[in-house]
CSV table of C-alpha atoms and ligand atoms in Angstrom, one decimal:
chain,number,residue,atom,x,y,z
A,188,MET,CA,-22.1,20.1,20.6
A,189,THR,CA,-21.4,18.5,17.3
A,190,THR,CA,-24.4,18.8,14.9
A,191,PRO,CA,-24.1,17.8,11.7
A,192,GLU,CA,-24.2,21.9,9.5
A,193,PRO,CA,-28.0,22.0,8.4
A,194,THR,CA,-26.8,23.6,5.4
A,195,THR,CA,-24.0,22.4,4.3
A,196,THR,CA,-23.1,22.3,0.8
A,197,ARG,CA,-20.0,20.2,2.1
A,198,ASP,CA,-19.4,16.8,-1.0
A,199,ALA,CA,-20.1,13.2,0.6
A,200,TRP,CA,-19.2,10.5,-0.9
A,201,ALA,CA,-22.7,8.3,-2.0
A,202,THR,CA,-22.2,5.5,-0.8
A,203,ARG,CA,-19.4,3.3,1.5
A,204,ALA,CA,-17.8,1.4,-1.0
A,205,GLY,CA,-17.4,5.3,-2.3
A,206,PHE,CA,-15.6,6.3,0.6
A,207,ILE,CA,-13.2,2.9,1.5
A,208,LEU,CA,-11.8,2.7,-2.8
A,209,ALA,CA,-11.7,6.2,-2.3
A,210,ALA,CA,-9.0,6.0,1.0
A,211,VAL,CA,-7.4,2.6,-0.4
A,212,GLY,CA,-6.8,4.8,-2.9
A,213,SER,CA,-5.0,7.4,-1.5
A,214,ALA,CA,-3.2,5.1,0.8
A,215,VAL,CA,-1.8,2.6,-2.2
A,216,GLY,CA,0.4,4.7,-4.3
A,217,LEU,CA,4.1,4.8,-4.8
A,218,GLY,CA,4.6,4.3,-1.4
A,219,ASN,CA,3.8,0.9,-1.4
A,220,MET,CA,5.6,0.4,-4.8
A,221,TRP,CA,8.3,3.0,-5.9
A,222,ARG,CA,8.8,3.5,-2.2
A,223,PHE,CA,8.0,0.0,-0.3
A,224,SER,CA,11.3,-1.3,-2.6
A,225,TYR,CA,13.5,1.1,-2.0
A,226,VAL,CA,13.3,1.5,1.7
A,227,ALA,CA,13.3,-2.2,2.1
A,228,ALA,CA,16.2,-2.7,-0.5
A,229,GLU,CA,18.2,0.1,1.8
A,230,GLY,CA,16.6,-1.7,5.1
A,231,GLY,CA,17.8,-5.2,5.1
A,232,GLY,CA,14.5,-7.2,3.4
A,233,ALA,CA,13.1,-9.1,5.8
A,234,ALA,CA,13.9,-7.4,8.9
A,235,PHE,CA,12.2,-4.7,8.3
A,236,VAL,CA,9.2,-6.0,6.8
A,237,ILE,CA,8.0,-7.6,9.8
A,238,LEU,CA,9.1,-4.4,12.5
A,239,TYR,CA,6.5,-2.5,8.6
A,240,VAL,CA,3.5,-5.1,9.3
A,241,VAL,CA,3.9,-4.2,13.7
A,242,PHE,CA,3.9,-0.5,12.5
A,243,VAL,CA,0.5,-1.0,10.9
A,244,THR,CA,-1.3,-3.3,12.8
A,245,PHE,CA,-0.4,-1.9,16.0
A,246,ILE,CA,-0.1,2.0,15.9
A,247,GLY,CA,-1.6,2.4,12.1
A,248,VAL,CA,-4.6,0.9,12.4
A,249,PRO,CA,-5.8,2.7,15.9
A,250,LEU,CA,-4.4,5.7,14.5
A,251,MET,CA,-6.6,5.8,11.4
A,252,THR,CA,-9.3,4.9,13.1
A,253,SER,CA,-8.8,8.4,14.9
A,254,GLU,CA,-8.2,9.9,12.0
A,255,PHE,CA,-11.8,8.7,10.8
A,256,ILE,CA,-12.9,9.3,13.8
A,257,VAL,CA,-12.5,12.8,14.2
A,258,GLY,CA,-12.9,13.3,10.7
A,259,ARG,CA,-16.7,11.7,11.1
A,260,LEU,CA,-17.3,14.2,14.0
A,261,SER,CA,-16.3,17.2,13.3
A,262,GLN,CA,-17.7,17.0,9.2
A,263,GLU,CA,-15.0,19.5,9.0
A,264,SER,CA,-10.9,19.8,7.3
A,265,PRO,CA,-8.1,18.7,9.6
A,266,VAL,CA,-7.0,22.0,10.3
A,267,VAL,CA,-10.7,23.5,11.2
A,268,ALA,CA,-11.4,19.7,12.8
A,269,VAL,CA,-8.9,20.3,15.7
A,270,ARG,CA,-8.7,24.1,16.4
A,271,ARG,CA,-13.1,23.8,17.3
A,272,LEU,CA,-12.6,19.7,18.6
A,273,GLY,CA,-9.5,20.3,21.1
A,274,GLY,CA,-9.3,24.5,21.0
A,275,SER,CA,-7.7,26.8,20.2
A,276,GLY,CA,-3.9,25.7,21.5
A,277,TRP,CA,-4.6,22.9,19.1
A,278,ALA,CA,-4.5,25.0,15.3
A,279,PRO,CA,-1.0,24.1,15.2
A,280,LEU,CA,-1.7,20.2,14.2
A,281,GLY,CA,-3.6,21.5,11.2
A,282,TRP,CA,-1.1,23.5,9.6
A,283,LEU,CA,1.2,20.4,10.1
A,284,PHE,CA,-1.1,18.7,8.5
A,285,VAL,CA,-1.2,21.5,5.3
A,286,VAL,CA,2.7,21.6,6.0
A,287,CYS,CA,3.2,17.6,4.9
A,288,GLY,CA,0.4,17.8,2.8
A,289,PHE,CA,3.0,20.9,0.2
A,290,GLY,CA,5.6,19.5,0.7
A,291,ILE,CA,4.6,15.7,0.2
A,292,LEU,CA,3.2,16.4,-2.5
A,293,SER,CA,5.9,18.6,-3.8
A,294,TYR,CA,8.1,15.3,-4.9
A,295,TYR,CA,6.1,12.8,-5.0
A,296,SER,CA,4.8,14.4,-7.8
A,297,VAL,CA,8.4,14.4,-9.3
A,298,ILE,CA,8.3,10.2,-9.0
A,299,ALA,CA,4.4,10.1,-10.2
A,300,GLY,CA,5.7,11.6,-13.2
A,301,TRP,CA,9.0,9.2,-13.3
A,302,THR,CA,5.9,6.5,-14.2
A,303,MET,CA,4.8,8.5,-16.8
A,304,ARG,CA,7.8,9.5,-18.3
A,305,TYR,CA,8.6,5.0,-18.5
A,306,ALA,CA,4.9,4.8,-19.2
A,307,VAL,CA,5.0,6.3,-22.4
A,308,ASP,CA,8.7,5.6,-23.1
A,309,ALA,CA,8.0,1.9,-22.8
A,310,VAL,CA,5.6,1.6,-25.4
A,311,ARG,CA,8.0,3.2,-27.5
A,312,ASN,CA,10.6,1.3,-27.0
A,313,ALA,CA,13.1,3.8,-25.6
A,314,ILE,CA,14.0,2.6,-22.4
A,315,ALA,CA,17.7,2.0,-22.5
A,316,ILE,CA,18.6,-1.5,-22.1
A,317,ASP,CA,20.8,-0.5,-20.0
A,318,THR,CA,18.4,0.7,-17.2
A,319,GLU,CA,20.6,2.4,-14.8
A,320,ALA,CA,21.6,5.0,-17.1
A,321,TYR,CA,18.3,5.6,-18.6
A,322,PHE,CA,16.7,6.3,-14.7
A,323,GLY,CA,19.9,8.6,-14.6
A,324,SER,CA,18.4,10.5,-17.6
A,325,VAL,CA,14.8,10.6,-17.5
A,326,SER,CA,14.8,10.8,-12.8
A,327,THR,CA,16.3,15.0,-12.9
A,328,GLY,CA,17.2,18.1,-14.7
A,329,TRP,CA,14.7,18.5,-17.9
A,330,PRO,CA,12.7,15.8,-18.2
A,331,ALA,CA,12.2,15.8,-14.8
A,332,ILE,CA,10.8,18.8,-14.7
A,333,PHE,CA,8.5,18.5,-17.5
A,334,THR,CA,6.8,15.2,-16.6
A,335,HIS,CA,6.2,16.9,-12.8
A,336,LEU,CA,4.9,19.7,-14.1
A,337,ALA,CA,2.4,17.2,-16.0
A,338,PHE,CA,2.2,15.5,-13.6
A,339,MET,CA,0.4,17.9,-11.1
A,340,ALA,CA,-1.3,20.0,-14.3
A,341,MET,CA,-3.5,16.7,-14.4
A,342,THR,CA,-3.9,16.2,-10.1
A,343,VAL,CA,-5.2,20.1,-10.2
A,344,GLY,CA,-7.6,19.4,-13.1
A,345,ILE,CA,-8.6,16.3,-11.3
A,346,VAL,CA,-9.1,18.4,-7.9
A,347,VAL,CA,-11.0,21.2,-9.6
A,348,ALA,CA,-14.3,18.2,-10.5
A,349,GLY,CA,-14.9,17.8,-6.8
A,350,VAL,CA,-14.5,15.0,-4.6
A,351,LYS,CA,-17.3,13.0,-5.7
A,352,ARG,CA,-17.0,12.6,-9.0
A,353,GLY,CA,-13.3,13.3,-9.5
A,354,LEU,CA,-12.7,10.3,-7.2
A,355,GLU,CA,-15.0,7.6,-6.7
A,356,ARG,CA,-14.8,6.3,-10.4
A,357,THR,CA,-10.9,6.7,-10.7
A,358,ALA,CA,-10.5,4.3,-7.4
A,359,LEU,CA,-13.1,2.0,-8.6
A,360,ILE,CA,-12.2,1.5,-12.2
A,361,LEU,CA,-8.4,0.7,-11.7
A,362,MET,CA,-6.6,-0.1,-8.3
A,363,PRO,CA,-8.2,-4.5,-8.7
A,364,LEU,CA,-6.5,-3.8,-12.1
A,365,LEU,CA,-3.0,-3.2,-10.3
A,366,PHE,CA,-3.3,-6.1,-8.4
A,367,LEU,CA,-4.4,-8.8,-10.6
A,368,MET,CA,-1.2,-7.5,-12.0
A,369,LEU,CA,1.1,-7.4,-10.0
A,370,LEU,CA,0.4,-10.7,-8.7
A,371,CYS,CA,0.7,-12.0,-12.4
A,372,LEU,CA,4.2,-10.3,-12.0
A,373,ALA,CA,4.9,-12.3,-8.8
A,374,GLY,CA,4.1,-15.7,-10.4
A,375,TRP,CA,6.5,-14.9,-12.9
A,376,ALA,CA,9.2,-13.5,-11.0
A,377,ALA,CA,8.8,-16.8,-9.2
A,378,THR,CA,10.1,-18.5,-12.6
A,379,LEU,CA,13.0,-16.2,-12.4
A,380,SER,CA,16.2,-18.7,-11.2
A,381,GLY,CA,18.2,-16.0,-8.3
A,382,SER,CA,14.1,-15.9,-7.3
A,383,GLY,CA,14.9,-17.7,-3.9
A,384,ALA,CA,17.9,-15.6,-2.8
A,385,GLY,CA,15.4,-12.7,-3.9
A,386,TYR,CA,13.1,-14.8,-1.4
A,387,GLY,CA,15.8,-15.1,1.2
A,388,TYR,CA,16.3,-11.3,1.5
A,389,TYR,CA,12.7,-10.4,1.5
A,390,LEU,CA,11.7,-13.0,4.2
A,391,LYS,CA,14.0,-14.3,6.1
A,392,PRO,CA,14.8,-12.2,8.8
A,393,GLN,CA,18.5,-12.1,10.1
A,394,LEU,CA,17.5,-11.2,14.0
A,395,GLY,CA,19.0,-9.0,15.2
A,396,GLU,CA,18.0,-6.2,12.5
A,397,LEU,CA,15.1,-6.4,14.3
A,398,VAL,CA,16.0,-4.3,17.1
A,399,ASP,CA,18.0,-1.9,14.3
A,400,PRO,CA,17.2,1.8,15.6
A,401,ASP,CA,17.9,1.9,12.0
A,402,ILE,CA,15.7,-0.3,10.9
A,403,ILE,CA,12.7,0.4,13.0
A,404,VAL,CA,13.0,3.7,12.2
A,405,LEU,CA,12.7,3.3,7.9
A,406,ALA,CA,9.5,1.1,8.6
A,407,ALA,CA,8.0,3.3,11.0
A,408,GLY,CA,8.2,6.0,9.2
A,409,GLN,CA,7.3,3.6,5.6
A,410,ALA,CA,4.0,2.5,7.8
A,411,PHE,CA,2.9,6.3,8.3
A,412,PHE,CA,3.9,7.2,4.9
A,413,SER,CA,2.1,4.8,2.5
A,414,LEU,CA,-1.1,4.7,4.8
A,415,SER,CA,-1.3,7.7,4.3
A,416,LEU,CA,-1.4,8.6,8.0
A,417,GLY,CA,-0.6,11.4,10.1
A,418,MET,CA,-1.2,14.2,7.8
A,419,GLY,CA,-5.1,14.2,7.8
A,420,ALA,CA,-5.7,13.0,4.4
A,421,LEU,CA,-8.0,10.2,5.9
A,422,MET,CA,-9.5,12.8,8.2
A,423,THR,CA,-10.4,14.7,5.0
A,424,TYR,CA,-12.5,11.8,3.3
A,425,ALA,CA,-13.5,10.6,6.7
A,426,SER,CA,-15.3,14.1,6.8
A,427,TYR,CA,-17.6,13.9,3.6
A,428,LEU,CA,-18.9,10.3,5.6
A,429,ARG,CA,-21.9,10.4,7.2
A,430,SER,CA,-22.9,6.9,7.5
A,431,ARG,CA,-23.0,5.2,10.5
A,432,GLU,CA,-20.5,3.0,9.5
A,433,ASN,CA,-17.4,0.5,11.6
A,434,LEU,CA,-14.3,2.7,11.2
A,435,GLY,CA,-12.4,0.1,13.1
A,436,ARG,CA,-13.0,-2.3,10.6
A,437,GLU,CA,-12.5,0.2,7.5
A,438,ALA,CA,-9.1,1.0,8.4
A,439,GLY,CA,-8.4,-2.7,9.1
A,440,THR,CA,-10.1,-3.0,5.6
A,441,VAL,CA,-7.7,-0.1,3.9
A,442,ALA,CA,-4.4,-1.2,6.0
A,443,ALA,CA,-4.6,-5.1,4.6
A,444,ALA,CA,-4.9,-4.6,1.2
A,445,ASP,CA,-2.7,-1.6,1.5
A,446,PHE,CA,-0.4,-3.6,3.5
A,447,GLY,CA,-0.7,-6.3,0.9
A,448,VAL,CA,0.0,-4.2,-2.5
A,449,ALA,CA,3.1,-3.2,-0.8
A,450,PHE,CA,4.0,-6.9,-0.2
A,451,VAL,CA,3.5,-8.6,-3.3
A,452,ALA,CA,5.3,-6.0,-5.1
A,453,GLY,CA,8.1,-6.7,-2.7
A,454,LEU,CA,7.5,-9.9,-4.1
A,455,VAL,CA,7.8,-8.8,-7.6
A,456,VAL,CA,11.1,-6.9,-7.6
A,457,PHE,CA,13.5,-8.7,-5.4
A,458,PRO,CA,13.4,-12.2,-7.2
A,459,ILE,CA,14.6,-9.4,-11.1
A,460,VAL,CA,17.2,-7.6,-8.4
A,461,PHE,CA,18.7,-10.6,-7.6
A,462,HIS,CA,18.9,-12.9,-10.8
A,463,PHE,CA,19.6,-10.1,-12.9
A,464,GLY,CA,22.4,-9.4,-10.5
A,465,LEU,CA,21.2,-5.6,-9.8
A,466,GLY,CA,22.1,-5.9,-6.3
A,467,GLU,CA,25.2,-3.7,-6.4
A,468,THR,CA,23.7,-1.2,-8.2
A,469,ILE,CA,21.2,-0.6,-6.1
A,470,GLY,CA,22.9,-0.6,-3.0
A,471,LEU,CA,21.6,-3.3,-1.6
A,472,GLY,CA,21.5,-3.3,2.6
A,473,GLY,CA,24.2,-0.6,1.9
A,474,ALA,CA,24.3,3.4,2.2
A,475,ILE,CA,21.5,5.1,0.2
A,476,SER,CA,22.7,6.3,-3.4
A,477,ASP,CA,20.0,7.6,-6.2
A,478,ASN,CA,20.1,4.0,-7.4
A,479,THR,CA,18.3,2.7,-4.4
A,480,VAL,CA,15.5,5.8,-4.5
A,481,GLY,CA,15.2,3.8,-8.1
A,482,THR,CA,15.2,0.3,-7.1
A,483,LEU,CA,11.9,-0.3,-9.1
A,484,PHE,CA,12.5,1.7,-11.8
A,485,MET,CA,15.9,-0.4,-12.4
A,486,ALA,CA,14.3,-3.6,-11.6
A,487,LEU,CA,11.0,-3.7,-13.2
A,488,PRO,CA,12.7,-3.1,-17.0
A,489,THR,CA,15.6,-4.7,-16.6
A,490,GLY,CA,12.8,-7.9,-15.5
A,491,LEU,CA,11.2,-7.3,-18.6
A,492,HIS,CA,13.0,-6.3,-21.1
A,493,SER,CA,14.2,-10.4,-21.4
A,494,LEU,CA,10.6,-10.7,-22.5
A,495,GLY,CA,11.4,-8.7,-25.9
A,496,GLY,CA,8.0,-6.5,-27.5
A,497,LEU,CA,5.2,-8.2,-24.6
A,498,GLY,CA,8.2,-6.6,-22.3
A,499,ASN,CA,7.2,-3.3,-22.8
A,500,VAL,CA,3.6,-3.8,-23.1
A,501,VAL,CA,4.0,-5.0,-20.1
A,502,ILE,CA,6.2,-2.7,-18.7
A,503,SER,CA,3.8,0.4,-19.8
A,504,ALA,CA,0.8,-0.6,-18.4
A,505,PHE,CA,2.4,-1.3,-15.4
A,506,PHE,CA,3.8,2.0,-15.2
A,507,ILE,CA,0.0,3.6,-16.8
A,508,MET,CA,-1.7,1.8,-13.5
A,509,LEU,CA,1.1,2.7,-10.3
A,510,PHE,CA,1.0,6.7,-12.4
A,511,VAL,CA,-3.4,6.5,-11.7
A,512,ALA,CA,-2.4,4.8,-8.0
A,513,ALA,CA,-0.3,7.7,-7.7
A,514,ILE,CA,-2.7,10.5,-8.9
A,515,THR,CA,-5.3,8.9,-6.2
A,516,SER,CA,-2.8,9.2,-3.6
A,517,ALA,CA,-2.0,13.3,-5.2
A,518,ILE,CA,-5.1,14.2,-5.0
A,519,SER,CA,-5.9,13.2,-1.7
A,520,LEU,CA,-2.0,15.0,-0.1
A,521,LEU,CA,-3.7,18.5,-2.6
A,522,GLU,CA,-7.0,18.0,-0.7
A,523,VAL,CA,-6.0,18.2,2.5
A,524,VAL,CA,-4.7,21.8,1.4
A,525,VAL,CA,-7.2,22.7,-0.9
A,526,ALA,CA,-10.4,21.9,2.1
A,527,ALA,CA,-7.9,23.2,4.8
A,528,VAL,CA,-8.4,26.6,2.3
A,529,ILE,CA,-12.2,26.3,1.6
A,530,ASP,CA,-13.1,25.9,5.1
A,531,GLY,CA,-10.5,28.9,6.8
A,532,TRP,CA,-11.0,31.2,3.8
A,533,ARG,CA,-13.6,30.7,2.3
A,534,TRP,CA,-12.0,30.5,-1.6
A,535,THR,CA,-13.4,28.7,-4.1
A,536,ARG,CA,-12.2,24.8,-4.4
A,537,THR,CA,-11.7,25.8,-8.4
A,538,LYS,CA,-9.0,29.1,-6.9
A,539,ALA,CA,-8.0,26.7,-3.9
A,540,THR,CA,-6.7,24.1,-6.1
A,541,ILE,CA,-5.7,26.2,-8.8
A,542,VAL,CA,-3.4,28.5,-6.4
A,543,PHE,CA,-1.9,26.6,-4.8
A,544,GLY,CA,-1.3,23.0,-6.9
A,545,THR,CA,1.0,25.6,-8.9
A,546,LEU,CA,2.4,26.6,-5.3
A,547,ILE,CA,3.0,22.7,-4.8
A,548,ALA,CA,4.2,22.5,-8.6
A,549,ILE,CA,7.3,25.0,-8.0
A,550,GLY,CA,7.5,23.6,-4.0
A,551,GLY,CA,8.9,20.3,-6.4
A,552,LEU,CA,11.7,21.9,-8.6
A,553,PRO,CA,14.6,21.2,-7.0
A,554,SER,CA,13.2,18.2,-6.0
A,555,ALA,CA,13.2,17.4,-10.0
A,556,PHE,CA,17.2,19.0,-10.1
A,557,SER,CA,17.9,16.6,-7.9
A,558,ILE,CA,17.6,12.7,-6.2
A,559,ASP,CA,19.6,14.4,-3.0
A,560,PHE,CA,16.6,16.9,-2.4
A,561,LEU,CA,14.0,14.2,-3.6
A,562,VAL,CA,15.2,11.6,-0.2
A,563,ALA,CA,15.8,15.1,2.1
A,564,ALA,CA,12.2,15.9,1.2
A,565,ASP,CA,11.4,12.8,1.4
A,566,LYS,CA,12.6,11.4,5.1
A,567,PHE,CA,12.0,15.3,6.1
A,568,VAL,CA,8.5,15.6,5.6
A,569,GLY,CA,6.9,12.1,4.1
A,570,ASN,CA,9.2,10.3,7.5
A,571,PHE,CA,9.3,12.7,10.5
A,572,LEU,CA,6.7,15.6,10.3
A,573,LEU,CA,3.8,12.6,9.4
A,574,ILE,CA,5.4,10.9,12.9
A,575,VAL,CA,5.1,14.5,14.7
A,576,GLY,CA,2.3,14.5,13.3
A,577,GLY,CA,0.3,10.9,14.6
A,578,PHE,CA,1.9,11.7,17.5
A,579,PHE,CA,-0.2,14.8,18.0
A,580,THR,CA,-2.9,13.4,16.8
A,581,SER,CA,-2.6,10.7,19.3
A,582,LEU,CA,-2.6,12.6,22.1
A,583,LEU,CA,-5.6,14.8,21.0
A,584,VAL,CA,-7.3,11.4,20.1
A,585,GLY,CA,-6.6,10.3,23.3
A,586,TYR,CA,-6.6,12.3,25.7
A,587,ARG,CA,-8.5,15.7,24.5
A,588,LEU,CA,-11.6,14.2,22.6
A,589,LEU,CA,-11.8,10.4,24.6
A,590,PRO,CA,-15.0,10.3,25.7
A,591,GLN,CA,-16.2,11.7,22.6
A,592,ALA,CA,-14.3,9.8,20.4
A,593,ASP,CA,-15.6,6.8,21.9
A,594,ALA,CA,-19.0,8.0,21.4
A,595,GLU,CA,-18.1,8.7,17.5
A,596,LEU,CA,-16.3,5.2,17.7
A,597,ALA,CA,-19.3,3.5,19.2
A,598,ASP,CA,-21.4,4.8,16.6
A,599,GLY,CA,-20.5,2.0,14.9
A,600,LEU,CA,-18.5,-0.3,16.2
A,601,ASP,CA,-20.6,-1.7,19.0
A,602,SER,CA,-17.9,-4.3,20.9
A,603,VAL,CA,-16.4,-2.9,23.4
A,604,ALA,CA,-13.8,-5.2,24.1
A,605,ALA,CA,-12.8,-3.1,20.9
A,606,ARG,CA,-12.6,0.6,21.7
A,607,ARG,CA,-11.3,-0.4,25.1
A,608,THR,CA,-8.0,-2.1,22.9
A,609,TRP,CA,-8.7,0.8,20.3
A,610,ALA,CA,-8.7,3.7,23.2
A,611,TYR,CA,-5.3,1.5,24.9
A,612,LEU,CA,-3.4,2.2,21.7
A,613,VAL,CA,-4.0,5.0,21.1
A,614,ARG,CA,-3.6,6.3,24.9
A,615,TYR,CA,-0.9,4.6,25.7
A,616,LEU,CA,1.4,2.5,23.2
A,617,ALA,CA,1.0,4.9,20.1
A,618,PRO,CA,2.1,8.1,21.9
A,619,VAL,CA,4.9,6.7,23.6
A,620,VAL,CA,6.6,4.3,20.3
A,621,LEU,CA,6.0,7.4,18.5
A,622,LEU,CA,8.3,10.0,20.6
A,623,ILE,CA,10.7,6.8,20.8
A,624,VAL,CA,10.5,7.1,16.9
A,625,MET,CA,10.6,10.9,16.3
A,626,ILE,CA,14.0,11.4,18.9
A,627,LEU,CA,16.0,8.0,16.7
A,628,MET,CA,14.4,9.5,13.5
A,629,VAL,CA,16.5,12.6,13.9
A,630,PRO,CA,20.0,12.2,12.9
A,631,VAL,CA,18.7,9.7,10.4
A,632,VAL,CA,16.7,12.7,8.8
A,633,TRP,CA,19.7,14.5,9.8
A,634,ASP,CA,22.3,12.3,7.6
A,635,ALA,CA,19.9,12.7,4.8
A,636,ILE,CA,20.2,16.8,5.0
A,637,LYS,CA,23.7,17.0,5.3
A,638,PRO,CA,24.5,16.8,1.2
A,639,VAL,CA,22.1,19.4,0.6
A,640,ILE,CA,22.5,21.7,2.2
A,641,GLY,CA,26.2,21.3,1.1
A,642,LEU,CA,27.5,19.9,5.1
A,643,THR,CA,29.0,16.9,3.3
A,644,GLY,CA,29.7,15.3,-0.6
B,192,LIG,N1,0.1,6.8,1.0
B,192,LIG,C1,0.7,7.4,-0.4
B,192,LIG,C2,1.2,6.2,-1.5
B,192,LIG,O1,1.5,5.2,-0.3
B,192,LIG,C3,1.1,8.3,0.2
B,192,LIG,C4,0.3,9.0,1.3
B,192,LIG,C5,0.6,10.0,2.2
B,192,LIG,C6,-0.9,9.9,-0.3
B,192,LIG,C7,0.6,10.9,2.7
B,192,LIG,C8,-1.3,10.9,1.6
B,192,LIG,C9,-0.6,11.0,2.5
B,192,LIG,O2,1.6,6.9,-2.2
């Protein structure tokens, strides 16, 4: 049934570390810093953080394990994999993955473009002291379009080079460095006078908020986005995996690394926000605005400006590394689309990447013109559709493939109890919770779409 293709020309990971680092590279990106800070600002801090951890642990890790299983089992791109393993009725799930990859990358690239702009402007000492005005001037319109297109061109270039060469090396060097830098920044932020209030907001929950549907929805969406879940990105990477690793442990490792980065990013951002009184500017805990979306992009330069020339160097280094983290995530988004086209239509990698990279770049233009559009895309594709994808993935694995999937998982994970727990979470907990989240999410997504289609101011 699952005979490995004998004459395969598919790429494969040279080492286990290569796979883990690429998976971490996919997970760790703008989601951990840009998105985590903006959503934690929007969602009222600590309660959001707690719910986020709960989602990552009980839904995220089991589902990531499931994606790894399907990838390694099939040795195919997700589109082919879900159809071949699930039957033709499951084909739309594969298409949904491709739509997500396409849709997320289109606006993700715009934000990645901001990071490029910040990295360059910081060394030129061109980030204005008024970081709100500066963010406003570079985040939309022609400056944003320019950096968005530049970012897409780079991503396409890297994917054309192929999975091993392109990904393993990039991920290897910069992720640890970025984390180290965040730790240093967190240490510095701790010395700021408002840091206590910042930690309070970020870490001391209001118990009532733990059952607030708005915050639950934010936390679930953030967990999926940040873990690269629900759209076959990690499934694609696992399809290049041949060796018999413990997939549950791999998923745990990726999730822990991803959470670590986001958590420390919060320890940097919130003390700064409180020390410099940025709360009102970014609309902390209130209605979402363009500035909320720019939380990270305003907080960091505001904080570091106070250090003078050294601050500029730090800002630049930070955004260069964030840019690299964004590129390793963007690659995984594009890879889902490209792998589907290669496996499905037998296009060459180069052609598939260039054609679809161009289409995605065009698809990102509206987000470069309007932050409202960007937010709507982020809520609809980056949250809602990922949850939908995760919901159906849990059904596919939990009901249609369970014996096969369990056998695949057993290849590397001996513990029957662990596999039982996994099966339980994927069969029962994930579908039920995700269905509820999907329903709760509809009004939230609708609220974000309304301004774009001109229904409200
Ligand atoms: N997880 C990535 C980030 O946090 C974004 C992403 C989402 C990548 C979905 C792939 C798939 O930046």
